[in-house]
Short mmCIF file of C-alpha atoms and ligand atoms in Angstrom, two decimals:
data_model
loop_
_atom_site.label_atom_id
_atom_site.label_comp_id
_atom_site.label_asym_id
_atom_site.label_seq_id
_atom_site.Cartn_x
_atom_site.Cartn_y
_atom_site.Cartn_z
CA MET A 236 17.02 14.81 13.64
CA LYS A 237 17.25 15.87 10.01
CA LEU A 238 15.32 14.12 7.25
CA ALA A 239 15.15 14.52 3.47
CA LEU A 240 11.88 13.97 1.66
CA ILE A 241 12.16 12.46 -1.82
CA GLY A 242 8.77 12.71 -3.53
CA ALA A 243 6.40 15.19 -1.88
CA GLY A 244 3.22 13.53 -3.18
CA GLN A 245 0.31 12.10 -1.20
CA ARG A 246 2.35 9.59 0.77
CA GLY A 247 5.55 11.52 1.24
CA ARG A 248 3.67 14.45 2.73
CA ILE A 249 1.85 12.24 5.23
CA TYR A 250 5.12 10.92 6.66
CA ALA A 251 7.10 14.16 6.51
CA ASP A 252 4.22 16.25 7.85
CA TYR A 253 3.82 13.82 10.74
CA ALA A 254 7.50 14.12 11.73
CA PHE A 255 7.42 17.90 11.29
CA ASP A 256 4.08 18.58 12.99
CA HIS A 257 4.97 16.41 15.97
CA LYS A 258 8.34 18.19 16.23
CA ARG A 259 10.16 14.89 15.94
CA ALA A 260 12.35 15.96 13.00
CA GLU A 261 13.38 18.80 10.78
CA ILE A 262 12.61 18.23 7.10
CA ALA A 263 15.92 19.66 5.97
CA TYR A 264 15.94 18.75 2.26
CA LEU A 265 13.32 18.21 -0.39
CA VAL A 266 13.50 16.50 -3.79
CA GLU A 267 10.38 17.04 -5.92
CA PRO A 268 10.12 18.02 -9.60
CA ASP A 269 6.45 19.10 -9.59
CA GLU A 270 6.37 22.88 -9.08
CA GLY A 271 3.08 23.01 -7.16
CA ARG A 272 4.00 20.22 -4.78
CA LYS A 273 7.54 21.52 -4.37
CA SER A 274 6.50 25.02 -3.37
CA SER A 275 3.75 23.79 -1.05
CA ALA A 276 6.17 21.46 0.79
CA ALA A 277 9.06 23.97 0.83
CA GLU A 278 6.78 26.58 2.37
CA LYS A 279 5.51 24.19 5.04
CA TYR A 280 9.01 23.05 6.07
CA GLY A 281 10.57 26.52 5.73
CA LEU A 282 13.14 25.52 3.09
CA ASP A 283 15.13 27.95 0.96
CA GLU A 284 16.25 27.20 -2.61
CA ALA A 285 19.56 25.69 -1.50
CA HIS A 286 17.67 22.86 0.23
CA VAL A 287 15.24 22.04 -2.56
CA PHE A 288 16.07 19.87 -5.59
CA ASN A 289 14.36 18.65 -8.74
CA SER A 290 16.22 15.35 -8.86
CA THR A 291 18.01 12.92 -6.59
CA ASP A 292 21.13 13.25 -8.80
CA ALA A 293 21.58 16.84 -7.67
CA PHE A 294 20.68 16.07 -4.03
CA TYR A 295 22.92 13.02 -3.69
CA LYS A 296 25.90 15.06 -4.94
CA LEU A 297 25.86 16.78 -1.54
CA GLY A 298 26.89 13.49 0.07
CA LYS A 299 25.26 12.37 3.34
CA VAL A 300 23.81 15.57 4.78
CA CYS A 301 21.05 14.30 7.06
CA ASP A 302 20.14 11.35 9.25
CA ALA A 303 17.70 9.54 6.98
CA VAL A 304 15.61 9.88 3.83
CA ILE A 305 11.96 9.22 3.11
CA ILE A 306 11.52 7.74 -0.39
CA ALA A 307 7.92 8.16 -1.56
CA THR A 308 8.28 8.39 -5.32
CA MET A 309 6.45 6.08 -7.73
CA ASP A 310 6.96 2.31 -7.75
CA ARG A 311 9.38 2.10 -10.67
CA GLN A 312 11.54 4.94 -9.32
CA HIS A 313 12.18 3.29 -5.95
CA TYR A 314 15.14 1.27 -7.18
CA GLU A 315 17.19 4.17 -8.51
CA HIS A 316 16.33 6.48 -5.60
CA THR A 317 16.96 3.82 -2.96
CA MET A 318 20.22 2.49 -4.39
CA GLY A 319 21.56 6.07 -4.52
CA ALA A 320 20.62 6.65 -0.88
CA LEU A 321 22.11 3.32 0.21
CA GLU A 322 25.41 4.16 -1.55
CA LEU A 323 25.61 7.19 0.75
CA GLY A 324 24.81 5.09 3.83
CA TYR A 325 21.40 6.57 4.57
CA ASP A 326 18.77 4.91 6.71
CA ILE A 327 15.59 4.86 4.66
CA LEU A 328 11.83 4.90 5.03
CA LEU A 329 10.83 3.29 1.73
CA GLU A 330 7.33 3.24 0.31
CA LYS A 331 6.02 -0.09 -0.91
CA PRO A 332 6.44 -1.81 -3.24
CA ILE A 333 10.19 -2.04 -2.71
CA SER A 334 10.25 -2.50 -6.49
CA PRO A 335 7.96 -4.38 -8.90
CA VAL A 336 11.05 -6.26 -10.15
CA MET A 337 12.37 -9.17 -8.08
CA GLN A 338 16.05 -8.62 -8.86
CA GLU A 339 15.76 -4.97 -7.87
CA CYS A 340 14.20 -5.97 -4.52
CA LEU A 341 17.13 -8.31 -3.92
CA ASP A 342 19.72 -5.69 -4.94
CA ILE A 343 18.21 -3.19 -2.48
CA ARG A 344 18.16 -5.77 0.31
CA ASN A 345 21.74 -6.86 -0.38
CA LEU A 346 23.14 -3.34 -0.49
CA ALA A 347 21.25 -2.38 2.68
CA ILE A 348 22.79 -5.35 4.50
CA LYS A 349 26.27 -4.64 3.08
CA ASN A 350 26.18 -0.95 4.02
CA LYS A 351 24.45 -1.61 7.37
CA SER A 352 21.63 0.78 6.45
CA LYS A 353 18.32 0.37 8.22
CA VAL A 354 15.49 0.23 5.69
CA MET A 355 11.90 0.28 6.91
CA VAL A 356 9.36 -0.63 4.22
CA CYS A 357 5.98 1.10 4.56
CA HIS A 358 3.97 -1.98 5.41
CA VAL A 359 1.88 0.34 7.56
CA LEU A 360 -0.71 -2.25 8.61
CA ARG A 361 1.78 -3.93 10.95
CA TYR A 362 1.76 -0.73 12.99
CA THR A 363 -2.01 -0.51 13.48
CA GLY A 364 -3.87 -1.36 16.66
CA PHE A 365 -6.17 -3.62 14.65
CA TRP A 366 -3.63 -5.84 12.89
CA SER A 367 -1.21 -5.99 15.81
CA SER A 368 -4.13 -7.18 17.97
CA ILE A 369 -4.97 -9.92 15.46
CA LYS A 370 -1.31 -10.96 15.48
CA ASN A 371 -1.20 -10.96 19.30
CA ILE A 372 -4.31 -13.15 19.56
CA VAL A 373 -2.79 -15.69 17.19
CA GLU A 374 0.56 -15.57 18.99
CA SER A 375 -1.10 -16.04 22.40
CA GLY A 376 -2.10 -19.52 21.25
CA GLU A 377 -5.42 -19.22 23.10
CA LEU A 378 -7.25 -20.84 20.16
CA GLY A 379 -4.49 -23.32 19.32
CA LYS A 380 -2.60 -23.41 16.07
CA VAL A 381 -3.78 -21.69 12.89
CA ILE A 382 -5.14 -24.17 10.35
CA ASP A 383 -6.30 -21.92 7.54
CA ILE A 384 -7.06 -18.29 6.71
CA GLN A 385 -9.62 -16.51 4.56
CA HIS A 386 -8.65 -12.95 3.75
CA ASN A 387 -10.38 -10.29 1.63
CA GLU A 388 -9.08 -6.99 0.35
CA ASN A 389 -12.17 -4.98 -0.55
CA ILE A 390 -10.80 -2.15 -2.68
CA GLY A 391 -14.05 -0.19 -2.99
CA ASN A 392 -15.67 0.62 -6.32
CA PHE A 393 -14.89 4.35 -6.48
CA HIS A 394 -11.36 3.66 -5.24
CA ILE A 395 -10.53 1.17 -7.98
CA ALA A 396 -11.85 3.64 -10.57
CA HIS A 397 -9.69 6.41 -9.14
CA SER A 398 -6.41 4.60 -8.52
CA PHE A 399 -6.38 1.52 -10.73
CA VAL A 400 -8.38 2.63 -13.79
CA ARG A 401 -7.70 6.35 -14.16
CA GLY A 402 -4.84 6.89 -11.76
CA ASN A 403 -1.18 6.20 -11.04
CA TRP A 404 -1.53 2.42 -10.71
CA ARG A 405 -3.71 1.68 -13.73
CA ASN A 406 -1.04 0.14 -15.90
CA SER A 407 1.50 -2.42 -14.74
CA ASP A 408 4.05 -1.22 -17.32
CA ILE A 409 4.30 2.09 -15.50
CA SER A 410 3.65 0.89 -11.93
CA SER A 411 3.04 -2.68 -10.70
CA SER A 412 0.55 -5.51 -11.02
CA LEU A 413 -2.58 -5.03 -8.90
CA ILE A 414 -1.60 -7.77 -6.46
CA MET A 415 1.84 -6.24 -5.95
CA GLN A 416 0.63 -2.68 -5.72
CA LYS A 417 -2.48 -3.08 -3.60
CA SER A 418 -1.82 -6.33 -1.87
CA CYS A 419 1.83 -6.64 -0.97
CA HIS A 420 0.29 -5.41 2.32
CA ASP A 421 -2.03 -8.43 2.37
CA MET A 422 0.77 -10.80 1.43
CA ASP A 423 2.74 -9.33 4.32
CA LEU A 424 -0.16 -9.80 6.75
CA LEU A 425 -0.62 -13.40 5.68
CA THR A 426 3.04 -14.42 6.02
CA TRP A 427 3.25 -12.49 9.33
CA ILE A 428 0.17 -14.15 10.81
CA ALA A 429 1.07 -17.60 9.45
CA ARG A 430 4.66 -17.22 10.71
CA SER A 431 5.83 -19.00 7.61
CA ARG A 432 7.07 -18.53 4.09
CA VAL A 433 4.86 -19.63 1.22
CA LYS A 434 5.54 -22.92 -0.54
CA SER A 435 3.18 -22.64 -3.52
CA VAL A 436 0.44 -20.48 -4.99
CA SER A 437 -2.34 -20.62 -7.57
CA SER A 438 -4.00 -17.46 -8.71
CA PHE A 439 -6.66 -16.32 -11.17
CA GLY A 440 -7.88 -12.87 -12.07
CA ASP A 441 -8.67 -10.51 -14.88
CA LEU A 442 -9.65 -7.07 -16.04
CA SER A 443 -13.32 -7.85 -16.59
CA TYR A 444 -15.23 -4.60 -16.32
CA PHE A 445 -13.22 -1.41 -16.87
CA LYS A 446 -12.61 -1.82 -20.59
CA LYS A 447 -14.06 -0.37 -23.76
CA GLU A 448 -16.33 -3.34 -24.56
CA ASN A 449 -18.38 -2.28 -21.51
CA ALA A 450 -18.61 1.40 -22.38
CA PRO A 451 -22.26 2.48 -22.47
CA GLU A 452 -23.66 3.90 -25.69
CA GLY A 453 -23.05 7.62 -25.94
CA SER A 454 -19.92 7.54 -23.81
CA ALA A 455 -16.95 9.69 -24.78
CA GLN A 456 -13.25 9.69 -23.96
CA ARG A 457 -13.84 12.34 -21.28
CA CYS A 458 -16.71 12.83 -18.82
CA ILE A 459 -17.22 16.43 -19.92
CA ASP A 460 -18.08 15.24 -23.47
CA CYS A 461 -20.21 12.27 -22.39
CA LYS A 462 -23.89 11.88 -23.31
CA VAL A 463 -24.63 9.08 -20.80
CA LYS A 464 -27.04 10.09 -18.07
CA ASP A 465 -26.54 9.06 -14.44
CA CYS A 466 -23.12 7.46 -14.76
CA ARG A 467 -21.76 6.86 -11.26
CA PHE A 468 -18.20 7.27 -12.57
CA ASP A 469 -18.81 10.84 -13.83
CA ALA A 470 -15.65 12.59 -12.61
CA ARG A 471 -17.66 15.68 -11.61
CA LYS A 472 -19.69 13.50 -9.23
CA ALA A 473 -16.62 11.65 -8.00
CA TYR A 474 -14.48 14.68 -7.13
CA LEU A 475 -16.35 18.02 -6.87
CA PRO A 476 -18.46 17.17 -3.78
CA ILE A 477 -15.40 15.98 -1.82
CA ALA A 478 -13.00 18.88 -2.51
CA GLY A 479 -10.14 18.91 -0.01
CA ASN A 480 -10.51 15.22 0.81
CA TRP A 481 -8.91 12.15 -0.70
CA PRO A 482 -9.18 11.24 -3.57
CA ALA A 483 -10.12 14.72 -4.84
CA ALA A 484 -6.97 15.97 -3.12
CA ALA A 485 -4.90 13.70 -5.38
CA ILE A 486 -6.08 15.19 -8.66
CA SER A 487 -4.96 18.81 -8.20
CA VAL A 488 -3.09 20.99 -5.73
CA ASP A 489 -5.79 23.62 -6.39
CA GLN A 490 -8.91 22.29 -4.64
CA SER A 491 -11.18 25.15 -5.69
CA LYS A 492 -14.05 24.27 -8.06
CA THR A 493 -12.07 25.89 -10.89
CA GLY A 494 -8.92 23.91 -10.02
CA LEU A 495 -10.78 20.60 -9.84
CA MET A 496 -12.70 21.29 -13.07
CA LYS A 497 -9.43 22.05 -14.84
CA ALA A 498 -8.03 18.70 -13.68
CA ILE A 499 -11.23 16.94 -14.82
CA GLU A 500 -11.18 18.66 -18.22
CA THR A 501 -7.51 18.09 -18.97
CA GLY A 502 -6.02 15.52 -16.58
CA PRO A 503 -6.14 11.73 -16.31
CA TYR A 504 -8.91 11.73 -13.70
CA GLY A 505 -11.47 13.18 -16.12
CA ARG A 506 -11.22 10.22 -18.48
CA CYS A 507 -14.04 7.75 -18.99
CA VAL A 508 -13.36 4.63 -16.89
CA PHE A 509 -14.15 2.50 -19.96
CA HIS A 510 -11.70 4.36 -22.21
CA CYS A 511 -8.47 4.47 -20.20
CA ASP A 512 -5.05 2.90 -20.83
CA ASN A 513 -5.49 0.61 -17.80
CA ASN A 514 -4.36 -2.99 -17.92
CA VAL A 515 -4.24 -4.14 -14.28
CA CYS A 516 -6.82 -6.63 -13.01
CA ASP A 517 -10.01 -5.42 -11.39
CA HIS A 518 -10.25 -8.61 -9.34
CA GLN A 519 -7.89 -11.44 -8.44
CA VAL A 520 -8.02 -14.52 -6.23
CA ALA A 521 -5.10 -16.54 -4.87
CA ILE A 522 -4.64 -19.68 -2.80
CA PHE A 523 -1.44 -20.12 -0.83
CA GLU A 524 0.16 -23.14 0.79
CA PHE A 525 2.62 -22.16 3.48
CA GLU A 526 5.74 -24.16 4.32
CA ASN A 527 4.31 -24.90 7.79
CA GLY A 528 1.13 -26.45 6.31
CA ILE A 529 -1.24 -23.47 6.77
CA HIS A 530 -3.49 -22.70 3.79
CA ALA A 531 -4.88 -19.30 2.88
CA SER A 532 -7.36 -18.03 0.34
CA PHE A 533 -7.23 -14.41 -0.70
CA ASN A 534 -9.73 -12.33 -2.65
CA LEU A 535 -8.85 -8.89 -4.00
CA SER A 536 -11.73 -7.05 -5.62
CA GLY A 537 -12.78 -3.63 -6.87
CA PHE A 538 -16.43 -4.69 -6.80
CA THR A 539 -17.16 -3.90 -3.19
CA ASN A 540 -18.97 -0.98 -1.64
CA ARG A 541 -16.72 -0.63 1.37
CA MET A 542 -12.97 -0.08 1.37
CA CYS A 543 -11.71 -2.48 3.99
CA ARG A 544 -9.97 -5.71 4.82
CA THR A 545 -11.85 -8.61 6.38
CA ILE A 546 -10.23 -11.75 7.73
CA LYS A 547 -11.24 -15.07 9.25
CA ILE A 548 -8.52 -17.11 10.90
CA MET A 549 -9.53 -20.67 11.58
CA CYS A 550 -7.64 -22.27 14.44
CA GLU A 551 -7.71 -25.65 16.22
CA ASN A 552 -10.08 -24.48 18.98
CA GLY A 553 -11.88 -21.49 17.55
CA GLU A 554 -11.92 -18.73 15.00
CA ILE A 555 -10.95 -15.10 14.85
CA ARG A 556 -12.96 -12.72 12.68
CA GLY A 557 -11.92 -9.19 11.92
CA ASP A 558 -13.05 -6.13 9.97
CA ASP A 559 -10.43 -3.42 9.97
CA GLU A 560 -12.68 -0.59 8.85
CA LYS A 561 -15.19 -1.25 11.61
CA ASN A 562 -12.21 -1.92 13.89
CA GLU A 563 -13.99 -5.01 15.22
CA ILE A 564 -12.43 -8.29 16.26
CA GLU A 565 -14.40 -11.35 17.38
CA ILE A 566 -12.92 -14.39 19.05
CA ILE A 567 -15.18 -17.43 19.03
CA ARG A 568 -14.37 -20.67 20.83
CA PHE A 569 -15.81 -23.92 19.48
CA THR A 570 -18.36 -25.86 21.49
CA SER A 571 -19.27 -29.53 21.78
CA ASN A 572 -22.67 -29.20 20.08
CA GLY A 573 -24.89 -26.73 18.24
CA MET A 574 -27.10 -26.03 21.30
CA GLN A 575 -24.24 -24.90 23.48
CA ALA A 576 -23.67 -21.14 23.22
CA PRO A 577 -20.11 -20.51 22.11
CA TYR A 578 -17.82 -18.26 24.07
CA ILE A 579 -17.57 -15.06 22.05
CA LYS A 580 -15.32 -12.15 22.89
CA LYS A 581 -15.71 -8.96 20.86
CA TYR A 582 -13.49 -5.98 21.09
CA GLN A 583 -12.25 -2.86 19.40
CA PRO A 584 -8.52 -2.19 19.61
CA ASP A 585 -7.14 1.28 20.33
CA VAL A 586 -6.53 3.21 17.14
CA MET A 587 -4.04 6.01 16.56
CA GLU A 588 -4.87 9.14 14.57
CA GLY A 589 -4.51 9.31 10.79
CA PHE A 590 -4.78 7.16 7.70
CA HIS A 591 -4.58 3.36 7.45
CA GLY A 592 -6.17 2.88 10.86
CA GLY A 593 -3.32 4.79 12.49
CA GLY A 594 -0.68 2.73 10.66
CA ASP A 595 0.94 5.74 9.02
CA ALA A 596 1.50 7.42 12.37
CA GLY A 597 2.55 4.16 14.05
CA LEU A 598 5.08 3.41 11.34
CA MET A 599 6.52 6.92 11.50
CA GLU A 600 6.91 6.73 15.29
CA HIS A 601 8.78 3.42 14.93
CA PHE A 602 10.95 4.82 12.14
CA LEU A 603 11.92 7.94 14.08
CA ASP A 604 12.68 5.90 17.21
CA MET A 605 14.81 3.53 15.14
CA VAL A 606 16.82 6.31 13.47
CA GLU A 607 17.30 8.06 16.82
CA GLY A 608 18.62 4.77 18.23
CA LYS A 609 15.80 4.59 20.83
CA SER A 610 14.66 1.23 19.49
CA ASP A 611 16.08 -1.62 17.44
CA GLU A 612 12.63 -2.84 16.44
CA ASN A 613 11.96 -2.81 12.71
CA LEU A 614 8.79 -4.81 12.10
CA SER A 615 8.93 -4.14 8.36
CA ALA A 616 12.66 -4.35 7.73
CA ILE A 617 13.69 -4.91 4.14
CA GLU A 618 14.81 -8.48 4.96
CA THR A 619 11.30 -9.31 6.26
CA SER A 620 9.28 -7.30 3.75
CA ILE A 621 10.81 -8.96 0.74
CA GLU A 622 8.75 -12.10 1.43
CA SER A 623 5.49 -10.27 0.65
CA HIS A 624 6.95 -9.21 -2.67
CA ILE A 625 7.98 -12.77 -3.55
CA MET A 626 4.39 -13.87 -2.79
CA ALA A 627 2.89 -11.14 -4.98
CA LEU A 628 5.26 -11.86 -7.85
CA ALA A 629 4.56 -15.58 -7.61
CA ALA A 630 0.78 -15.02 -7.54
CA GLU A 631 1.00 -12.78 -10.59
CA LYS A 632 3.16 -15.33 -12.39
CA SER A 633 0.58 -18.00 -11.60
CA ARG A 634 -2.25 -15.81 -12.91
CA VAL A 635 -0.46 -14.96 -16.14
CA GLU A 636 0.92 -18.46 -16.81
CA HIS A 637 -2.20 -20.33 -15.62
CA ARG A 638 -0.26 -22.74 -13.43
CA THR A 639 0.59 -23.37 -9.81
CA ILE A 640 3.91 -21.79 -8.88
CA ASP A 641 6.32 -23.53 -6.55
CA LEU A 642 8.08 -20.62 -4.86
CA SER A 643 11.41 -22.40 -4.88
CA GLU A 644 11.43 -21.35 -8.57
CA LEU A 645 11.70 -17.73 -7.46
CA ARG A 646 13.81 -17.93 -4.32
N1 NAD B 995 1.99 2.35 2.20
C1 NAD B 995 0.83 2.47 1.58
O1 NAD B 995 -0.18 2.00 2.06
C2 NAD B 995 0.74 3.22 0.27
C3 NAD B 995 -0.47 3.76 -0.14
C4 NAD B 995 -0.50 4.43 -1.36
C5 NAD B 995 0.64 4.53 -2.12
N2 NAD B 995 1.80 3.96 -1.71
C6 NAD B 995 3.04 4.05 -2.50
O2 NAD B 995 3.64 5.32 -2.28
C7 NAD B 995 4.34 5.73 -3.45
C8 NAD B 995 3.92 7.14 -3.80
O3 NAD B 995 2.51 7.19 -3.99
P1 NAD B 995 1.72 8.58 -3.91
O4 NAD B 995 0.29 8.24 -3.84
O5 NAD B 995 2.30 9.46 -2.87
O6 NAD B 995 2.05 9.13 -5.37
P2 NAD B 995 2.19 10.64 -5.80
O7 NAD B 995 2.17 10.68 -7.28
O8 NAD B 995 1.20 11.48 -5.04
O9 NAD B 995 3.65 11.04 -5.28
C9 NAD B 995 4.85 10.74 -5.96
C10 NAD B 995 5.65 12.03 -5.98
O10 NAD B 995 6.95 11.77 -6.53
C11 NAD B 995 7.31 12.91 -7.30
N3 NAD B 995 8.42 12.58 -8.20
C12 NAD B 995 8.36 12.14 -9.49
N4 NAD B 995 9.63 12.00 -9.97
C13 NAD B 995 10.47 12.30 -8.95
C14 NAD B 995 11.89 12.33 -8.84
N5 NAD B 995 12.67 11.96 -9.85
N6 NAD B 995 12.44 12.69 -7.65
C15 NAD B 995 11.64 13.05 -6.61
N7 NAD B 995 10.29 13.06 -6.67
C16 NAD B 995 9.72 12.67 -7.83
C17 NAD B 995 6.03 13.26 -8.02
O11 NAD B 995 6.06 14.55 -8.59
C18 NAD B 995 5.02 13.12 -6.88
O12 NAD B 995 4.87 14.31 -6.16
C19 NAD B 995 4.03 4.71 -4.54
O13 NAD B 995 5.10 3.83 -4.73
C20 NAD B 995 2.83 3.96 -3.98
O14 NAD B 995 2.81 2.62 -4.41
C21 NAD B 995 1.86 3.33 -0.53
#
């Protein structure tokens, strides 16, 4: 099988490397304008100049030259890159968000259906042992019907500073709102577990902390010029001790001390977290009413120590609790009184190798099987995945307009 990789950044390399390293596919073409990333990927996949492009315009002029494409460029590029690939009839692995713009999501879905292209959206959590186990427990009906859900996305304090204050997703004008960017995954989990579309949503949130009013005295635009002692956001503390690992790996191709210091001195990741051009929320809450009567509350926050998702699903006859970082699920059956010990079952699902609790690898296996025609299953098909995007857009609209949104307004 031949694949093309469009965008050889953090995400694109995970998927393409997986297919290549597991000898499931040849990465036959590469589109990447950044010189460092381009040469690193071309070397890994053994590509000569004729198979490497700076833009999709040049690549798409070849016509359909491989079996499928992986689109892992930035959020606001997905539309152009995906529509071009669909015009040529490619099957596509498409990074989330499909697009931050509703109409663009719909255009992509409609063209995919018209051209009979299979599009798998990278809602990687559906492919993890953890979340598929939660789904299976709910589907088994052993605790009765779901009544309501409490779900938390704990971003992690250093992670929000890296990605949503200094990094690629700091500003919704160049990427997406926080709830779309970080939590279209969570929206997808909620609608998947609830087995229903959302009817209405109320949401509140703000950028409360990472702004210049909170800059300590003596702070400067860049960490290297700062006079504040013991700042936990000092970029030298955040990146130098973890060279070679995420998120240090995201700030420079050169992971030597010199390479990282150069990125800190001159690049976006060396800026003071209180003096950036960020505008996305640092926390947001949302309450959903589903069409089938289930209610869900959702809390998305950068003010957590751990980076994980925690869920409590309250059912007619018991509750399910889960922590995806600890990979722990607890099933608790209700009793008749407080003295009676409840039945509690705890277990840890099997986890595949790699990031996102094995979801990246699981998704890639499903995608390759689908393109090879070994399986028809597409758990995160464009038609399904669009619902999470409608939820995120509606929640953001509610937050901005300070009102409850009836989703029929957006459908
Ligand atoms: N599924 C997930 O859980 C998950 C996690 C993180 C990020 N993402 C999404 O993945 C996407 C990529 O994120 P990333 O962290 O890999 O970002 P990145 O910046 O590391 O990668 C994007 C790459 O696209 C390249 N690029 C820019 N313009 C291009 C063009 N015209 N043609 C081809 N390539 C071009 C950039 O040079 C860069 O190498 C984003 O949309 C992001 O929202 C998804």
